[in-house]
Amino acid sequence: MQYKMQTKNLNLHYGNKQALYNISLDVPTNKVVALIGPSGCGKSTFLKTLNRMNDLVENVHIDGDIFLDGSDIYAPDTDIVHLRKRVGMVFQRPNPFPMSIYENIAYGPRIHGISNKKQLDEIVEKSLRNAALWDEVKDRLNDSAMGMSGGQQQRLCIARVLAVEPEVILMDEPCSALDPISTMKIEELVTVLKEKYTIVMVTHNMQQAARVSDYTAFFLNGKLIEHDITDVIFTNPSNKETEDYISGRFG
Amino acid sequence: MEQQITRKAYIEELAKIQEKVVEMGIAAETACKNAIEALLNFDKNLAAEVMKNDDIIDDLLIDIEDSCILLIAKQQPIAHDLRVITTAFKISTDLERIGDHAFDIAKITCNSKKAFDFDETSIKKLSDCAVNMINMSTTAYKNADVNMAEKVCIEDDTADSLFAKTLTQIAAFNENKGISELSFISRYLERIGDHATNIAEWVIYLETAERIRKTNRLSD
Ligand SMILES: Nc1ncnc2c1ncn2[C@@H]1O[C@H](COP(=O)(O)OP(=O)(O)OP(=O)(O)O)[C@@H](O)[C@H]1O
Ligand SMILES: [Mg+2]
C-alpha cells in the first residue's frame, strides 16, 4: 500500500490545552479517508495540521511527524505556499470570493504564475468540469459567484482547489450546509475525484462516511480510537466506543 | 437544470447483487436438471458433479449475503432498493435450499449399487414441473415479470398433485425395492417447487410491494 500522507505520534496543544494525542494515521494514495467523531474531538484540528493551516493560530504547539510523499511537511525548508497548493482545502461553508465565477477559479493559478488567457480559460473549464459544475455555469462565467446556490458554491470551491492541481484535498464537513441532492452530488464527485486525488474528509454524517470513504478514522477526545477499512468499521468495528458512536448511542 | 446521476457506485452494487442472484438461479436449475438426469440414466459421474458443484451455489449465497449486509450498513437503502436487498436475501436462501435438494437427489444416485427399477413417467413429470418452476421464477426475477411470477404460484398446485400421484405410483410399482429412496426424491422435488413458489412470491413483493400469502394464493 502506498501512503500519500502519514502522521506519526502527532501531538497538538492550543496554549496549554492538548487537542490531539499521539495520532498516527496513514492516508493511502487515491483513497478517501473519512474522519468522524463527536464535536470537539479534534477532527478539524487534525485536518488542518495536514496542510499547516494551524500555523495561523497563535500559541499552537505541534510535535510528532507529518509526511507528504515521505517528506516531513514541518521541516524548516518547507515552502508553505507550495505545500498548500499540493494539499488543498475545502471548508464547511462555501466561501467563494466576491468576484465572478471565472475569477474565483483563475485566482489560484494566477498566484502560481499563470497569466496566459487561453491557458487560464482551459484551466477554468477543466476545473469546473471536474467539479461537475461546468454545464450549470458555462453561460454565466462572468456572473458573480455570490449568486450561485449553496451546492453550486461548494462545487465552485472544489473547482477552485482543483484549479491549482493539488495532490491531496482536505474537506471539512463539505456538505453540512447543503441540501440532500447537493450533498449526493458532492459525494458522487468525491468518488470520481479519488481516481486522481487523495482525499481526507471530515464529516458529522456517519452515513456519508459509510457511503463515500474507503477508510474511516474515529476520533474521541483528541485521540484516534480506531482506524480501519470503512466496510469493517461499519459492520464489525473492534472498539466498543466506535460501535456506540456509529450506531448513534452517544455523541 | 440538467439531471446528474448520483450514487453511481451504489446503483451498480445493487445491480451486481441482482446479477448474482440470477447466476445462482441458473446454477440451482442446472443442478436439479442434472440430478434428475443422473438418476434416470444412473449416471454416477454426473451425480458426483452435481454434489461437487453445490459448493459454487453455497459460495454464491455467502457472497450475496455479504454484499447485502454491506449495502445495508453503508447505504441506507429505501423503497425498491430496500426490496432488492431483502428479496436477494430471501431468494438466495430458497435457491440454496433448492441446491441442497439437488445434492440430496444426486447423493441417492451416488450411493445406490444399481439403477432403480421403476416407472419413470410420474417422477419425470414432477421433475419437469419443478425445474420449470425454478426457471420461471428466476426468469420472472430477472425480467421483473410479475405475470410470470403469478403463474409459478399457480403451478405449485400442479406440483403438489404430481407429487401425490408419484407417491401412489411408486408404492404400487415398487413394493419394497427402492421405495423409500424414490419417495424421498419425490418429496425433494415437491419441496423444490415450494421454494420456487417462495421465490415467485418474493418477485411479486419486489416489484409491487404486495405480500402474497400461501393461504390467499391466486389460485384459491
Ligand atoms: N484556535 C483554537 N484555539 C484554542 N482551542 C481550539 C482552537 N481550535 C480548536 N480548539 C479546541 O480544540 C478541540 C478540538 O477542536 P476541533 O475544532 O478540532 O474539533 P472538531 O472535531 O472539528 O469539532 P466539530 O465537529 O465541532 O467541528 C476543541 O476542544 C476546541 O475547543
Ligand atoms: Mg470541525
Coordinates of C-alpha atoms and ligand atoms in Angstrom, one line a residue:
Chain A
M1 CA 0.0 0.0 0.0
Q2 CA 1.2 3.5 -0.9
Y3 CA 0.7 6.2 1.5
K4 CA 0.2 9.8 0.3
M5 CA 0.3 11.2 3.8
Q6 CA 1.3 9.8 7.2
T7 CA 1.3 11.2 10.7
K8 CA 3.4 9.7 13.4
N9 CA 2.8 10.4 17.1
L10 CA 1.3 13.7 16.4
N11 CA 0.5 15.8 19.5
L12 CA -1.0 19.3 19.3
H13 CA -1.6 21.9 22.0
Y14 CA -3.6 25.1 21.8
G15 CA -1.8 27.0 24.5
N16 CA -1.7 24.5 27.4
K17 CA -4.8 22.7 26.2
Q18 CA -3.9 19.5 24.4
A19 CA -6.2 18.9 21.4
L20 CA -4.5 15.9 19.7
Y21 CA -2.9 12.9 21.4
N22 CA -0.3 10.7 19.7
I23 CA -2.1 10.5 16.4
S24 CA -0.6 8.0 13.9
L25 CA -2.6 7.8 10.8
D26 CA -1.8 6.7 7.3
V27 CA -3.6 8.1 4.3
P28 CA -3.4 5.8 1.3
T29 CA -2.9 7.3 -2.1
N30 CA -6.0 7.7 -4.2
K31 CA -8.3 6.8 -1.4
V32 CA -10.9 8.6 0.6
V33 CA -10.3 8.7 4.4
A34 CA -13.2 9.9 6.5
L35 CA -12.7 11.5 9.9
I36 CA -15.6 11.0 12.2
G37 CA -16.2 11.7 15.9
P38 CA -18.2 14.0 18.2
S39 CA -18.0 17.7 18.2
G40 CA -14.7 19.0 19.7
C41 CA -12.9 15.7 19.3
G42 CA -10.2 17.2 17.1
K43 CA -11.2 16.3 13.6
S44 CA -10.7 19.8 12.1
T45 CA -7.6 20.4 14.2
F46 CA -6.1 17.2 12.7
L47 CA -7.2 18.1 9.2
K48 CA -5.6 21.5 9.4
T49 CA -2.3 20.1 10.5
L50 CA -2.1 18.2 7.2
N51 CA -1.5 21.5 5.3
R52 CA -0.3 23.6 8.2
M53 CA -3.4 25.8 8.4
N54 CA -2.8 25.7 12.2
D55 CA 0.3 27.8 11.7
L56 CA -2.0 30.7 11.5
V57 CA -3.3 30.0 15.1
E58 CA -1.5 31.7 17.9
N59 CA 0.1 29.6 20.6
V60 CA -0.2 26.3 18.7
H61 CA 2.4 23.8 19.6
I62 CA 2.8 20.7 17.5
D63 CA 5.2 17.7 17.9
G64 CA 5.5 14.5 16.0
D65 CA 5.9 14.0 12.3
I66 CA 3.7 14.6 9.3
F67 CA 4.9 13.2 5.9
L68 CA 3.7 14.0 2.4
D69 CA 5.2 11.5 0.0
G70 CA 7.6 10.6 2.7
S71 CA 9.0 14.1 3.4
D72 CA 8.3 16.0 6.6
I73 CA 6.0 18.9 6.0
Y74 CA 7.1 20.6 9.2
A75 CA 10.8 20.6 8.0
P76 CA 12.3 24.1 8.2
D77 CA 12.8 24.4 4.5
T78 CA 9.2 23.6 3.6
D79 CA 7.6 26.1 1.2
I80 CA 4.2 26.6 2.8
V81 CA 2.6 28.2 -0.3
H82 CA 3.7 25.2 -2.3
L83 CA 2.5 22.8 0.4
R84 CA -1.0 24.3 0.3
K85 CA -1.0 24.0 -3.4
R86 CA -0.3 20.3 -3.1
V87 CA -2.6 19.9 -0.2
G88 CA -5.8 21.9 -0.9
M89 CA -8.7 22.5 1.4
V90 CA -12.4 22.9 1.1
F91 CA -14.3 24.3 4.1
Q92 CA -17.6 23.7 5.8
R93 CA -19.3 26.7 4.5
P94 CA -18.8 27.5 0.8
N95 CA -16.6 30.6 0.8
P96 CA -16.4 31.9 -2.8
F97 CA -14.5 35.2 -3.3
P98 CA -16.9 38.1 -4.1
M99 CA -15.9 38.1 -7.7
S100 CA -17.0 36.3 -10.9
I101 CA -17.2 32.6 -11.2
Y102 CA -14.3 32.7 -13.7
E103 CA -12.1 34.8 -11.5
N104 CA -12.8 32.5 -8.5
I105 CA -11.2 29.7 -10.4
A106 CA -8.5 31.7 -12.2
Y107 CA -7.3 33.3 -8.9
G108 CA -5.2 30.4 -7.7
P109 CA -3.4 29.6 -11.0
R110 CA -2.7 33.3 -11.4
I111 CA -1.0 33.4 -8.0
H112 CA 1.1 30.4 -9.1
G113 CA 2.2 32.4 -12.1
I114 CA -0.1 31.6 -15.0
S115 CA -1.2 34.7 -16.8
N116 CA -1.9 33.4 -20.4
K117 CA -5.6 34.0 -21.1
K118 CA -6.0 30.9 -23.2
Q119 CA -4.3 28.7 -20.6
L120 CA -6.5 30.2 -17.9
D121 CA -9.6 29.6 -19.9
E122 CA -8.7 26.0 -20.2
I123 CA -8.0 25.6 -16.5
V124 CA -11.3 27.2 -15.6
E125 CA -13.3 24.9 -17.9
K126 CA -11.4 21.8 -16.9
S127 CA -11.7 22.6 -13.2
L128 CA -15.4 23.3 -13.5
R129 CA -16.0 20.2 -15.5
N130 CA -14.1 18.1 -12.9
A131 CA -16.2 19.6 -10.2
A132 CA -19.4 18.6 -12.1
L133 CA -20.4 22.3 -12.4
W134 CA -19.5 23.3 -15.9
D135 CA -22.9 22.6 -17.5
E136 CA -24.6 24.6 -14.9
V137 CA -22.5 27.8 -15.2
K138 CA -20.8 27.8 -18.6
D139 CA -23.1 30.5 -19.8
R140 CA -22.6 32.8 -16.9
L141 CA -18.9 32.6 -16.1
N142 CA -18.7 36.4 -15.6
D143 CA -21.6 36.5 -13.1
S144 CA -20.8 36.9 -9.5
A145 CA -20.2 33.7 -7.6
M146 CA -22.3 35.1 -4.8
G147 CA -25.4 34.5 -6.9
M148 CA -25.0 30.7 -7.0
S149 CA -26.8 28.2 -4.9
G150 CA -25.0 26.8 -1.8
G151 CA -24.4 23.5 -3.5
Q152 CA -23.0 25.2 -6.6
Q153 CA -20.9 27.5 -4.4
Q154 CA -19.4 24.4 -2.7
R155 CA -18.6 22.8 -6.0
L156 CA -17.1 26.1 -7.1
C157 CA -14.8 25.9 -4.1
I158 CA -13.9 22.4 -5.0
A159 CA -13.2 23.6 -8.6
R160 CA -11.0 26.4 -7.1
V161 CA -8.9 23.8 -5.3
L162 CA -8.7 21.6 -8.4
A163 CA -7.5 24.6 -10.5
V164 CA -4.1 24.6 -8.8
E165 CA -3.7 20.8 -9.4
P166 CA -3.4 19.6 -5.8
E167 CA -2.4 16.1 -4.9
V168 CA -4.4 15.9 -1.7
I169 CA -7.8 17.5 -1.0
L170 CA -8.9 18.1 2.6
M171 CA -12.6 18.7 3.1
D172 CA -14.0 19.9 6.4
E173 CA -17.7 18.9 6.5
P174 CA -18.1 20.0 2.9
C175 CA -21.8 19.1 2.9
S176 CA -23.0 20.4 6.2
A177 CA -24.6 23.5 4.7
L178 CA -26.1 21.7 1.7
D179 CA -29.5 20.0 0.9
P180 CA -29.6 16.3 0.3
I181 CA -29.3 16.4 -3.5
S182 CA -26.4 18.8 -3.5
T183 CA -24.9 16.5 -0.8
M184 CA -25.3 13.5 -3.1
K185 CA -23.7 15.5 -5.9
I186 CA -20.7 16.3 -3.8
E187 CA -20.4 12.7 -2.6
E188 CA -20.6 11.4 -6.2
L189 CA -17.9 14.0 -7.1
V190 CA -15.7 12.7 -4.3
T191 CA -15.9 9.1 -5.6
V192 CA -14.8 10.4 -9.0
L193 CA -12.1 12.7 -7.7
K194 CA -10.3 9.9 -5.8
E195 CA -9.2 8.4 -9.1
K196 CA -6.8 11.4 -9.4
Y197 CA -6.5 12.8 -5.8
T198 CA -6.2 11.6 -2.3
I199 CA -9.0 12.9 -0.1
V200 CA -9.3 13.4 3.6
M201 CA -12.8 14.4 4.6
V202 CA -14.3 15.4 8.0
T203 CA -17.9 14.6 8.3
H204 CA -20.5 14.6 11.0
N205 CA -22.7 12.4 8.9
M206 CA -21.8 8.8 9.7
Q207 CA -23.8 7.6 6.7
Q208 CA -21.8 9.9 4.5
A209 CA -18.6 8.4 5.8
A210 CA -20.0 5.0 5.1
R211 CA -21.1 5.9 1.6
V212 CA -18.1 7.6 0.3
S213 CA -14.9 6.6 2.2
D214 CA -12.6 3.7 1.8
Y215 CA -11.1 4.2 5.3
T216 CA -12.7 5.6 8.4
A217 CA -10.9 7.1 11.4
F218 CA -12.8 7.6 14.6
F219 CA -11.6 10.4 16.9
L220 CA -12.7 10.9 20.5
N221 CA -11.4 13.5 22.9
G222 CA -8.3 14.2 20.8
K223 CA -7.4 10.5 20.4
L224 CA -7.6 8.3 17.4
I225 CA -9.7 5.4 18.7
E226 CA -10.0 3.3 15.7
H227 CA -8.9 3.4 12.0
D228 CA -9.8 0.8 9.6
I229 CA -11.4 -0.1 6.2
T230 CA -14.8 1.6 6.1
D231 CA -16.5 -1.8 5.4
V232 CA -15.1 -3.1 8.6
I233 CA -15.8 -0.1 10.7
F234 CA -19.5 -0.2 9.7
T235 CA -20.0 -3.9 10.0
N236 CA -17.7 -5.0 12.7
P237 CA -15.7 -2.3 14.5
S238 CA -13.2 -3.6 17.0
N239 CA -13.7 -0.9 19.6
K240 CA -16.8 -0.6 21.7
E241 CA -16.8 3.2 21.6
T242 CA -16.6 3.2 17.9
E243 CA -19.6 0.9 17.7
D244 CA -21.6 3.0 20.2
Y245 CA -20.8 6.2 18.2
I246 CA -21.6 4.9 14.7
S247 CA -24.8 3.3 15.9
G248 CA -25.9 6.6 17.4
R249 CA -25.6 5.6 21.1
F250 CA -23.6 8.7 22.0
G251 CA -22.2 11.8 20.5
Chain B
M1 CA -31.4 22.2 -14.9
E2 CA -30.0 19.0 -16.2
Q3 CA -30.1 15.8 -14.1
Q4 CA -26.9 14.5 -12.8
I5 CA -26.6 10.8 -11.8
T6 CA -25.8 10.5 -8.1
R7 CA -24.8 7.4 -6.2
K8 CA -23.5 5.6 -9.2
A9 CA -21.4 3.1 -7.3
Y10 CA -24.4 2.2 -5.1
I11 CA -26.7 1.6 -8.1
E12 CA -24.0 -0.6 -9.7
E13 CA -23.7 -2.6 -6.4
L14 CA -27.5 -3.2 -6.4
A15 CA -27.4 -4.4 -10.0
K16 CA -24.5 -6.7 -9.2
I17 CA -26.4 -8.3 -6.4
Q18 CA -29.3 -9.0 -8.8
E19 CA -26.9 -10.4 -11.3
K20 CA -25.5 -12.8 -8.7
V21 CA -29.0 -13.9 -7.7
V22 CA -29.7 -14.7 -11.4
E23 CA -26.4 -16.6 -11.6
M24 CA -27.3 -18.6 -8.5
G25 CA -30.8 -19.3 -10.1
I26 CA -29.1 -20.7 -13.2
A27 CA -26.8 -22.8 -11.1
A28 CA -29.7 -24.2 -9.0
E29 CA -31.7 -25.0 -12.0
T30 CA -28.8 -26.8 -13.7
A31 CA -28.2 -28.8 -10.5
C32 CA -31.8 -30.0 -10.4
K33 CA -31.8 -30.9 -14.1
N34 CA -28.5 -32.8 -13.8
A35 CA -29.5 -34.6 -10.6
I36 CA -32.6 -36.0 -12.3
E37 CA -30.8 -36.8 -15.5
A38 CA -28.2 -38.7 -13.4
L39 CA -31.0 -40.6 -11.6
L40 CA -32.8 -41.6 -14.7
N41 CA -29.6 -42.6 -16.6
F42 CA -28.0 -44.0 -13.5
D43 CA -25.0 -41.7 -14.3
K44 CA -22.9 -41.6 -11.1
N45 CA -20.3 -39.2 -12.7
L46 CA -23.0 -36.7 -13.3
A47 CA -24.4 -37.2 -9.8
A48 CA -20.9 -36.6 -8.3
E49 CA -20.6 -33.5 -10.4
V50 CA -23.9 -32.1 -9.0
M51 CA -22.7 -32.8 -5.5
K52 CA -19.4 -31.1 -6.1
N53 CA -21.0 -28.0 -7.8
D54 CA -23.1 -27.5 -4.7
D55 CA -20.1 -25.6 -3.3
I56 CA -20.5 -23.0 -6.0
I57 CA -24.1 -22.4 -5.0
D58 CA -23.1 -22.1 -1.3
D59 CA -20.3 -19.7 -2.1
L60 CA -22.7 -17.5 -4.1
L61 CA -25.1 -17.4 -1.2
I62 CA -22.4 -16.1 1.2
D63 CA -21.3 -13.6 -1.5
I64 CA -24.8 -12.3 -1.9
E65 CA -25.4 -12.1 1.8
D66 CA -22.2 -10.2 2.4
S67 CA -23.0 -7.7 -0.4
C68 CA -26.4 -7.2 1.1
I69 CA -25.1 -6.7 4.6
L70 CA -22.6 -4.1 3.4
L71 CA -25.1 -2.1 1.5
I72 CA -27.5 -2.1 4.4
A73 CA -24.7 -0.9 6.7
K74 CA -23.3 1.7 4.3
Q75 CA -26.0 3.0 2.0
Q76 CA -29.3 3.2 3.9
P77 CA -31.4 1.6 1.1
I78 CA -35.0 2.5 0.9
A79 CA -38.1 1.7 -1.1
H80 CA -37.4 -0.5 -4.2
D81 CA -33.7 -0.5 -3.3
L82 CA -34.5 -2.0 0.1
R83 CA -36.7 -4.6 -1.5
V84 CA -33.9 -5.5 -3.9
I85 CA -31.8 -6.2 -0.9
T86 CA -34.3 -8.0 1.3
T87 CA -35.5 -10.2 -1.6
A88 CA -32.0 -11.0 -2.6
F89 CA -31.5 -12.3 0.9
K90 CA -34.7 -14.4 0.8
I91 CA -34.4 -15.6 -2.8
S92 CA -30.8 -16.7 -2.4
T93 CA -31.8 -18.7 0.7
D94 CA -34.5 -20.5 -1.3
L95 CA -32.0 -21.2 -4.1
E96 CA -29.6 -22.6 -1.7
R97 CA -32.2 -25.0 -0.4
I98 CA -33.0 -26.0 -4.0
G99 CA -29.3 -26.7 -4.5
D100 CA -29.3 -28.8 -1.3
H101 CA -32.3 -30.9 -2.6
A102 CA -30.5 -31.4 -5.9
F103 CA -27.5 -32.5 -3.9
D104 CA -29.7 -35.0 -1.9
I105 CA -31.1 -36.5 -5.1
A106 CA -27.6 -36.8 -6.6
K107 CA -26.4 -38.4 -3.4
I108 CA -29.1 -41.1 -3.6
T109 CA -27.9 -42.0 -7.1
C110 CA -24.3 -42.0 -6.0
N111 CA -25.0 -44.3 -3.0
S112 CA -27.1 -46.7 -5.0
K113 CA -25.5 -50.0 -6.1
K114 CA -27.6 -50.3 -9.2
A115 CA -30.1 -48.4 -11.2
F116 CA -33.6 -48.1 -9.7
D117 CA -36.2 -50.2 -11.4
F118 CA -39.3 -48.1 -11.6
D119 CA -41.8 -46.5 -13.9
E120 CA -40.3 -43.1 -14.7
T121 CA -43.3 -41.3 -16.1
S122 CA -44.6 -39.6 -13.0
I123 CA -41.2 -38.7 -11.4
K124 CA -40.2 -37.3 -14.8
K125 CA -43.4 -35.2 -14.9
L126 CA -42.8 -34.0 -11.4
S127 CA -39.2 -33.1 -12.0
D128 CA -40.1 -31.3 -15.3
C129 CA -42.6 -29.3 -13.4
A130 CA -40.2 -28.5 -10.6
V131 CA -37.3 -27.5 -12.9
N132 CA -39.7 -25.4 -15.0
M133 CA -40.9 -23.6 -11.8
I134 CA -37.3 -22.7 -10.9
N135 CA -36.8 -21.5 -14.5
M136 CA -39.9 -19.4 -14.5
S137 CA -39.4 -17.9 -11.0
T138 CA -35.8 -16.9 -11.7
T139 CA -36.8 -15.5 -15.2
A140 CA -39.6 -13.6 -13.5
Y141 CA -37.0 -12.2 -11.1
K142 CA -34.6 -11.3 -13.9
N143 CA -37.2 -9.6 -16.0
A144 CA -39.2 -8.1 -13.2
D145 CA -42.2 -10.1 -14.7
V146 CA -45.0 -10.2 -12.1
N147 CA -47.3 -12.1 -14.5
M148 CA -44.8 -14.9 -14.8
A149 CA -44.3 -15.0 -11.1
E150 CA -48.0 -15.3 -10.6
K151 CA -48.0 -18.3 -13.0
V152 CA -45.4 -20.0 -10.8
C153 CA -47.6 -19.7 -7.8
I154 CA -50.4 -21.4 -9.7
E155 CA -48.0 -24.1 -10.9
D156 CA -47.3 -25.1 -7.3
D157 CA -50.7 -26.8 -7.2
T158 CA -49.7 -28.9 -10.2
A159 CA -46.5 -29.8 -8.4
D160 CA -48.4 -30.9 -5.3
S161 CA -50.8 -33.1 -7.2
L162 CA -48.0 -34.6 -9.3
F163 CA -46.3 -35.4 -6.0
A164 CA -49.3 -37.2 -4.7
K165 CA -49.6 -39.2 -7.9
T166 CA -45.9 -40.1 -7.9
L167 CA -46.1 -41.5 -4.4
T168 CA -49.0 -43.7 -5.3
Q169 CA -47.3 -44.9 -8.4
I170 CA -44.1 -45.7 -6.6
A171 CA -45.9 -47.6 -3.9
A172 CA -47.9 -49.6 -6.5
F173 CA -45.0 -50.4 -8.8
N174 CA -42.1 -50.9 -6.5
E175 CA -43.5 -52.8 -3.5
N176 CA -40.3 -52.7 -1.4
K177 CA -37.4 -52.1 -3.6
G178 CA -36.1 -48.5 -3.5
I179 CA -39.4 -47.3 -2.3
S180 CA -38.0 -45.0 0.4
E181 CA -35.4 -43.5 -1.9
L182 CA -37.9 -42.8 -4.6
S183 CA -40.3 -41.4 -2.2
F184 CA -37.6 -39.1 -0.8
I185 CA -36.7 -38.0 -4.3
S186 CA -40.3 -37.1 -5.0
R187 CA -40.5 -35.2 -1.7
Y188 CA -37.4 -33.2 -2.6
L189 CA -38.9 -32.3 -6.0
E190 CA -42.1 -31.2 -4.3
R191 CA -40.1 -29.1 -1.9
I192 CA -38.1 -27.6 -4.8
G193 CA -41.5 -26.5 -6.2
D194 CA -42.3 -24.9 -2.9
H195 CA -39.0 -22.9 -2.9
A196 CA -39.6 -21.8 -6.5
T197 CA -43.0 -20.6 -5.3
N198 CA -41.4 -18.6 -2.5
I199 CA -39.1 -17.0 -5.0
A200 CA -42.0 -16.1 -7.2
E201 CA -43.7 -14.5 -4.2
W202 CA -40.6 -12.5 -3.4
V203 CA -40.6 -11.3 -7.1
I204 CA -44.1 -10.1 -6.7
Y205 CA -43.1 -8.3 -3.4
L206 CA -40.0 -6.8 -5.1
E207 CA -42.0 -5.3 -7.9
T208 CA -45.3 -4.4 -6.3
A209 CA -44.5 -4.3 -2.5
E210 CA -47.5 -6.7 -2.2
R211 CA -47.3 -9.6 0.2
I212 CA -48.7 -12.8 -1.2
R213 CA -49.6 -15.4 1.4
K214 CA -49.9 -19.1 0.8
T215 CA -53.4 -19.0 2.2
N216 CA -54.7 -16.5 -0.3
R217 CA -52.8 -17.6 -3.3
L218 CA -54.1 -16.5 -6.7
S219 CA -55.5 -19.9 -7.4
D220 CA -57.7 -20.0 -4.3
Ligands
LIG1 N1 -8.0 28.1 17.7 C1 -8.2 27.4 18.8 N2 -7.8 27.8 20.0 C2 -8.0 27.1 21.1 N3 -8.6 25.9 21.1 C3 -9.1 25.4 20.0 C4 -8.9 26.1 18.7 N4 -9.5 25.4 17.8 C5 -10.0 24.3 18.3 N5 -9.8 24.3 19.7 C6 -10.2 23.3 20.6 O1 -9.6 22.0 20.2 C7 -10.5 21.0 20.4 C8 -10.8 20.3 19.0 O2 -11.4 21.2 18.2 P1 -11.8 20.9 16.7 O3 -12.3 22.1 16.0 O4 -10.6 20.3 16.1 O5 -12.9 19.8 16.9 P2 -13.8 19.1 15.8 O6 -13.7 17.7 16.0 O7 -13.5 19.6 14.4 O8 -15.3 19.6 16.2 P3 -16.6 19.9 15.3 O9 -17.1 18.6 14.9 O10 -17.5 20.6 16.2 O11 -16.1 20.8 14.1 C9 -11.8 21.6 21.0 O12 -11.7 21.4 22.4 C10 -11.7 23.1 20.6 O13 -12.3 23.9 21.6
MG2 MG -14.6 20.8 13.0

